Amino acid sequence: MKIQIFPSPSAAARALAREIARSVSRNPRLVVGLPTGRTSIPLYAELVALCRSREIDFSKVTTFNLDEFVGVPPDDPRSYHAFMRRHLFDHVNLSAHRTHLLNGVARNMADECARFERAIDRAGGIDLMVLGLGRNGHIGFNEPDRSLVTHTHRTRLSASSRRANAFLFGHRVLRVPHEALSMGMGTILRSRRIVLFVTGRSKAHTVERVIGGRLTTRVPASLLQLHRDVDVWLDEAAASLMSSS
Ligand code: GLP
């Protein structure tokens, strides 16, 4: 794992947006995996700025989002679909048929997950997977457990993840769905390159467990150590407990 530390969340977001722009200029048809969550908001703001100044051209880029809540329709403002429109899709020249998200109200969730996996395969796999990190060590919605799931699947959210997502539900944790659809650990690990993007002191302990050496399904992101091309992009606060690893 290659670790990069930046002085602030905004510096990290700016650098990562520029790195994505470089990857897109090398390969205009880049297939990118995208996270949601508060950490990603400054990253998307930087990408929007780069698109406005024509330093990135999304016209041939394909995206796949990591996850979506079960029971929340795509047009609901609380959905991850709406989050992505608000922060990125409505402001850049991505073409709608190249942005892919899971449908949290699909009639048959197993079919929906299989459809998503096929779409990733048809796109040639994910070139660059950008991941956020849950405080409990989740990536996507692969939650800490005795075992983890390989493929895109329906999953139950932990209390920690429901609290972390309350900001989308009027800060009312009881309104956060109990289930989500998420790419699996195999889906993520099959990406050619992975960037784990983490900011803030509240994640410092989790970061230390993710990169500290041990692999455990209790910290799903620790399995990223198995991948040969992972960058961990941190601000100083998120890196503050790393020396103990
Ligand atoms: C959310 C999402 C993840 C995201 C992570 C971090 O619940 N399911 O894909 O990366 O948790 O969120 P935040 O940046 O708000 O801490």
GROMACS .gro file of C-alpha atoms and ligand atoms in nm:
model
  261
    1MET     CA    1   0.000   0.000   0.000
    2LYS     CA    2   0.140   0.339  -0.097
    3ILE     CA    3   0.050   0.604   0.155
    4GLN     CA    4   0.028   0.975   0.077
    5ILE     CA    5  -0.041   1.235   0.343
    6PHE     CA    6  -0.174   1.585   0.272
    7PRO     CA    7  -0.194   1.884   0.509
    8SER     CA    8  -0.576   1.916   0.490
    9PRO     CA    9  -0.887   1.745   0.352
   10SER     CA   10  -0.911   2.008   0.079
   11ALA     CA   11  -0.548   1.958  -0.026
   12ALA     CA   12  -0.605   1.582  -0.041
   13ALA     CA   13  -0.927   1.628  -0.242
   14ARG     CA   14  -0.755   1.866  -0.484
   15ALA     CA   15  -0.465   1.628  -0.540
   16LEU     CA   16  -0.694   1.328  -0.590
   17ALA     CA   17  -0.914   1.518  -0.838
   18ARG     CA   18  -0.598   1.608  -1.033
   19GLU     CA   19  -0.485   1.246  -1.023
   20ILE     CA   20  -0.824   1.135  -1.162
   21ALA     CA   21  -0.795   1.403  -1.434
   22ARG     CA   22  -0.450   1.269  -1.527
   23SER     CA   23  -0.586   0.914  -1.547
   24VAL     CA   24  -0.873   1.031  -1.770
   25SER     CA   25  -0.637   1.219  -2.001
   26ARG     CA   26  -0.427   0.903  -2.036
   27ASN     CA   27  -0.740   0.693  -2.095
   28PRO     CA   28  -1.050   0.896  -2.191
   29ARG     CA   29  -1.263   0.580  -2.159
   30LEU     CA   30  -1.162   0.523  -1.797
   31VAL     CA   31  -1.403   0.313  -1.590
   32VAL     CA   32  -1.420   0.462  -1.240
   33GLY     CA   33  -1.576   0.330  -0.920
   34LEU     CA   34  -1.721   0.602  -0.700
   35PRO     CA   35  -1.808   0.637  -0.331
   36THR     CA   36  -2.064   0.851  -0.156
   37GLY     CA   37  -2.032   0.996   0.195
   38ARG     CA   38  -1.920   1.329   0.331
   39THR     CA   39  -1.551   1.268   0.258
   40SER     CA   40  -1.622   1.256  -0.113
   41ILE     CA   41  -1.804   1.592  -0.128
   42PRO     CA   42  -1.487   1.810  -0.158
   43LEU     CA   43  -1.346   1.562  -0.411
   44TYR     CA   44  -1.656   1.601  -0.629
   45ALA     CA   45  -1.641   1.981  -0.592
   46GLU     CA   46  -1.281   1.971  -0.720
   47LEU     CA   47  -1.378   1.746  -1.012
   48VAL     CA   48  -1.662   1.985  -1.103
   49ALA     CA   49  -1.414   2.276  -1.097
   50LEU     CA   50  -1.169   2.085  -1.319
   51CYS     CA   51  -1.449   2.005  -1.563
   52ARG     CA   52  -1.557   2.371  -1.577
   53SER     CA   53  -1.199   2.477  -1.653
   54ARG     CA   54  -1.183   2.198  -1.917
   55GLU     CA   55  -0.901   2.020  -1.736
   56ILE     CA   56  -1.102   1.698  -1.733
   57ASP     CA   57  -1.337   1.566  -1.999
   58PHE     CA   58  -1.586   1.309  -1.869
   59SER     CA   59  -1.760   1.256  -2.203
   60LYS     CA   60  -1.631   0.901  -2.252
   61VAL     CA   61  -1.581   0.807  -1.886
   62THR     CA   62  -1.795   0.530  -1.730
   63THR     CA   63  -1.880   0.526  -1.360
   64PHE     CA   64  -2.010   0.264  -1.118
   65ASN     CA   65  -2.120   0.362  -0.769
   66LEU     CA   66  -2.043   0.134  -0.481
   67ASP     CA   67  -2.377   0.115  -0.307
   68GLU     CA   68  -2.736   0.229  -0.255
   69PHE     CA   69  -2.998   0.205   0.021
   70VAL     CA   70  -3.267  -0.060  -0.012
   71GLY     CA   71  -3.614   0.094  -0.029
   72VAL     CA   72  -3.504   0.443  -0.134
   73PRO     CA   73  -3.601   0.520  -0.497
   74PRO     CA   74  -3.345   0.683  -0.730
   75ASP     CA   75  -3.545   1.008  -0.747
   76ASP     CA   76  -3.570   1.037  -0.367
   77PRO     CA   77  -3.339   1.319  -0.247
   78ARG     CA   78  -3.204   1.088   0.027
   79SER     CA   79  -3.081   0.825  -0.219
   80TYR     CA   80  -2.718   0.788  -0.324
   81HIS     CA   81  -2.846   0.845  -0.681
   82ALA     CA   82  -2.958   1.192  -0.573
   83PHE     CA   83  -2.633   1.249  -0.380
   84MET     CA   84  -2.435   1.180  -0.698
   85ARG     CA   85  -2.656   1.407  -0.910
   86ARG     CA   86  -2.626   1.686  -0.652
   87HIS     CA   87  -2.251   1.670  -0.610
   88LEU     CA   88  -2.123   1.549  -0.948
   89PHE     CA   89  -2.349   1.426  -1.228
   90ASP     CA   90  -2.556   1.746  -1.271
   91HIS     CA   91  -2.242   1.956  -1.307
   92VAL     CA   92  -2.012   1.761  -1.539
   93ASN     CA   93  -2.029   1.618  -1.891
   94LEU     CA   94  -2.068   1.252  -1.791
   95SER     CA   95  -2.316   1.087  -2.023
   96ALA     CA   96  -2.617   0.946  -1.838
   97HIS     CA   97  -2.595   0.604  -2.001
   98ARG     CA   98  -2.240   0.564  -1.870
   99THR     CA   99  -2.324   0.628  -1.503
  100HIS     CA  100  -2.431   0.315  -1.321
  101LEU     CA  101  -2.590   0.286  -0.978
  102LEU     CA  102  -2.771   0.005  -0.806
  103ASN     CA  103  -3.149   0.043  -0.790
  104GLY     CA  104  -3.258   0.017  -0.425
  105VAL     CA  105  -3.622  -0.045  -0.523
  106ALA     CA  106  -3.563  -0.309  -0.789
  107ARG     CA  107  -3.834  -0.576  -0.785
  108ASN     CA  108  -3.580  -0.854  -0.756
  109MET     CA  109  -3.266  -0.755  -0.563
  110ALA     CA  110  -3.068  -1.065  -0.661
  111ASP     CA  111  -3.132  -0.990  -1.031
  112GLU     CA  112  -3.038  -0.627  -0.975
  113CYS     CA  113  -2.705  -0.727  -0.818
  114ALA     CA  114  -2.633  -0.974  -1.101
  115ARG     CA  115  -2.722  -0.706  -1.359
  116PHE     CA  116  -2.472  -0.468  -1.195
  117GLU     CA  117  -2.192  -0.726  -1.199
  118ARG     CA  118  -2.261  -0.796  -1.568
  119ALA     CA  119  -2.253  -0.423  -1.646
  120ILE     CA  120  -1.912  -0.393  -1.479
  121ASP     CA  121  -1.785  -0.691  -1.680
  122ARG     CA  122  -1.925  -0.546  -2.004
  123ALA     CA  123  -1.744  -0.219  -1.935
  124GLY     CA  124  -1.421  -0.419  -1.912
  125GLY     CA  125  -1.392  -0.400  -1.533
  126ILE     CA  126  -1.315  -0.103  -1.311
  127ASP     CA  127  -0.988   0.077  -1.390
  128LEU     CA  128  -0.981   0.309  -1.090
  129MET     CA  129  -1.184   0.243  -0.777
  130VAL     CA  130  -1.211   0.539  -0.539
  131LEU     CA  131  -1.314   0.427  -0.192
  132GLY     CA  132  -1.417   0.605   0.123
  133LEU     CA  133  -1.377   0.436   0.462
  134GLY     CA  134  -1.643   0.380   0.725
  135ARG     CA  135  -1.542   0.444   1.086
  136ASN     CA  136  -1.601   0.076   1.148
  137GLY     CA  137  -1.370  -0.020   0.859
  138HIS     CA  138  -1.636  -0.078   0.595
  139ILE     CA  139  -1.582  -0.009   0.227
  140GLY     CA  140  -1.892   0.031   0.013
  141PHE     CA  141  -2.132  -0.134   0.252
  142ASN     CA  142  -1.919  -0.438   0.321
  143GLU     CA  143  -1.971  -0.429   0.695
  144PRO     CA  144  -1.750  -0.594   0.960
  145ASP     CA  145  -1.862  -0.953   1.003
  146ARG     CA  146  -1.738  -1.311   1.054
  147SER     CA  147  -1.731  -1.350   0.676
  148LEU     CA  148  -1.762  -1.119   0.376
  149VAL     CA  149  -1.939  -1.151   0.041
  150THR     CA  150  -1.754  -1.156  -0.292
  151HIS     CA  151  -2.013  -1.021  -0.534
  152THR     CA  152  -2.259  -0.734  -0.536
  153HIS     CA  153  -2.521  -0.821  -0.278
  154ARG     CA  154  -2.795  -0.710  -0.039
  155THR     CA  155  -2.666  -0.643   0.310
  156ARG     CA  156  -2.775  -0.532   0.654
  157LEU     CA  157  -2.631  -0.202   0.777
  158SER     CA  158  -2.452  -0.174   1.108
  159ALA     CA  159  -2.562   0.079   1.369
  160SER     CA  160  -2.240   0.269   1.300
  161SER     CA  161  -2.316   0.299   0.928
  162ARG     CA  162  -2.674   0.404   0.993
  163ARG     CA  163  -2.548   0.680   1.225
  164ALA     CA  164  -2.290   0.791   0.967
  165ASN     CA  165  -2.560   0.824   0.703
  166ALA     CA  166  -2.816   1.004   0.919
  167PHE     CA  167  -2.706   1.334   0.758
  168LEU     CA  168  -2.897   1.226   0.448
  169PHE     CA  169  -3.213   1.157   0.648
  170GLY     CA  170  -3.255   1.487   0.834
  171HIS     CA  171  -3.010   1.365   1.102
  172ARG     CA  172  -3.275   1.113   1.212
  173VAL     CA  173  -3.092   0.783   1.248
  174LEU     CA  174  -3.420   0.594   1.287
  175ARG     CA  175  -3.511   0.694   0.932
  176VAL     CA  176  -3.195   0.545   0.781
  177PRO     CA  177  -3.277   0.216   0.604
  178HIS     CA  178  -3.160  -0.107   0.764
  179GLU     CA  179  -3.041  -0.255   0.436
  180ALA     CA  180  -2.840  -0.161   0.131
  181LEU     CA  181  -2.705  -0.306  -0.193
  182SER     CA  182  -2.329  -0.298  -0.222
  183MET     CA  183  -2.049  -0.410  -0.447
  184GLY     CA  184  -1.878  -0.706  -0.282
  185MET     CA  185  -1.519  -0.740  -0.168
  186GLY     CA  186  -1.433  -0.934  -0.485
  187THR     CA  187  -1.597  -0.671  -0.705
  188ILE     CA  188  -1.381  -0.408  -0.538
  189LEU     CA  189  -1.060  -0.613  -0.534
  190ARG     CA  190  -1.091  -0.692  -0.906
  191SER     CA  191  -1.042  -0.319  -0.985
  192ARG     CA  192  -0.709  -0.253  -1.154
  193ARG     CA  193  -0.618   0.032  -0.922
  194ILE     CA  194  -0.769   0.139  -0.590
  195VAL     CA  195  -0.745   0.469  -0.404
  196LEU     CA  196  -0.869   0.470  -0.045
  197PHE     CA  197  -0.947   0.833   0.041
  198VAL     CA  198  -0.980   0.910   0.411
  199THR     CA  199  -0.985   1.238   0.602
  200GLY     CA  200  -1.049   1.342   0.961
  201ARG     CA  201  -0.933   1.252   1.311
  202SER     CA  202  -1.239   1.031   1.368
  203LYS     CA  203  -1.103   0.778   1.115
  204ALA     CA  204  -0.740   0.776   1.242
  205HIS     CA  205  -0.784   0.465   1.456
  206THR     CA  206  -0.956   0.282   1.171
  207VAL     CA  207  -0.679   0.381   0.927
  208GLU     CA  208  -0.422   0.235   1.162
  209ARG     CA  209  -0.616  -0.094   1.169
  210VAL     CA  210  -0.659  -0.096   0.789
  211ILE     CA  211  -0.290  -0.061   0.708
  212GLY     CA  212  -0.144  -0.211   1.023
  213GLY     CA  213  -0.066  -0.554   0.879
  214ARG     CA  214  -0.338  -0.789   1.003
  215LEU     CA  215  -0.614  -0.899   0.768
  216THR     CA  216  -0.952  -0.937   0.930
  217THR     CA  217  -1.310  -0.946   0.807
  218ARG     CA  218  -1.384  -0.738   1.119
  219VAL     CA  219  -1.211  -0.451   0.935
  220PRO     CA  220  -1.316  -0.517   0.575
  221ALA     CA  221  -1.082  -0.248   0.434
  222SER     CA  222  -0.783  -0.442   0.575
  223LEU     CA  223  -0.835  -0.688   0.287
  224LEU     CA  224  -0.719  -0.414   0.052
  225GLN     CA  225  -0.368  -0.517   0.162
  226LEU     CA  226  -0.413  -0.816  -0.072
  227HIS     CA  227  -0.431  -0.587  -0.376
  228ARG     CA  228  -0.111  -0.498  -0.560
  229ASP     CA  229  -0.204  -0.139  -0.655
  230VAL     CA  230  -0.362   0.046  -0.364
  231ASP     CA  231  -0.295   0.407  -0.273
  232VAL     CA  232  -0.409   0.536   0.064
  233TRP     CA  233  -0.465   0.913   0.047
  234LEU     CA  234  -0.495   1.074   0.388
  235ASP     CA  235  -0.502   1.414   0.548
  236GLU     CA  236  -0.277   1.465   0.850
  237ALA     CA  237  -0.564   1.409   1.093
  238ALA     CA  238  -0.652   1.068   0.947
  239ALA     CA  239  -0.281   0.975   0.948
  240SER     CA  240  -0.224   1.090   1.305
  241LEU     CA  241  -0.217   0.742   1.466
  242MET     CA  242  -0.023   0.571   1.192
  243SER     CA  243   0.321   0.570   1.351
  244SER     CA  244   0.201   0.304   1.596
  245SER     CA  245   0.146   0.058   1.307
  246GLP     C1  246  -2.076   0.539   0.367
  246GLP     C2  247  -2.070   0.468   0.229
  246GLP     C3  248  -1.930   0.442   0.191
  246GLP     C4  249  -1.850   0.564   0.231
  246GLP     C5  250  -1.832   0.564   0.380
  246GLP     C6  251  -1.768   0.689   0.439
  246GLP     O1  252  -2.167   0.485   0.452
  246GLP     N1  253  -2.146   0.350   0.218
  246GLP     O2  254  -1.923   0.413   0.054
  246GLP     O3  255  -1.725   0.563   0.171
  246GLP     O4  256  -1.953   0.530   0.441
  246GLP     O5  257  -1.862   0.790   0.463
  246GLP     P1  258  -1.818   0.931   0.520
  246GLP     O6  259  -1.727   0.989   0.417
  246GLP     O7  260  -1.946   1.012   0.532
  246GLP     O8  261  -1.750   0.910   0.649
   0.00000   0.00000   0.00000
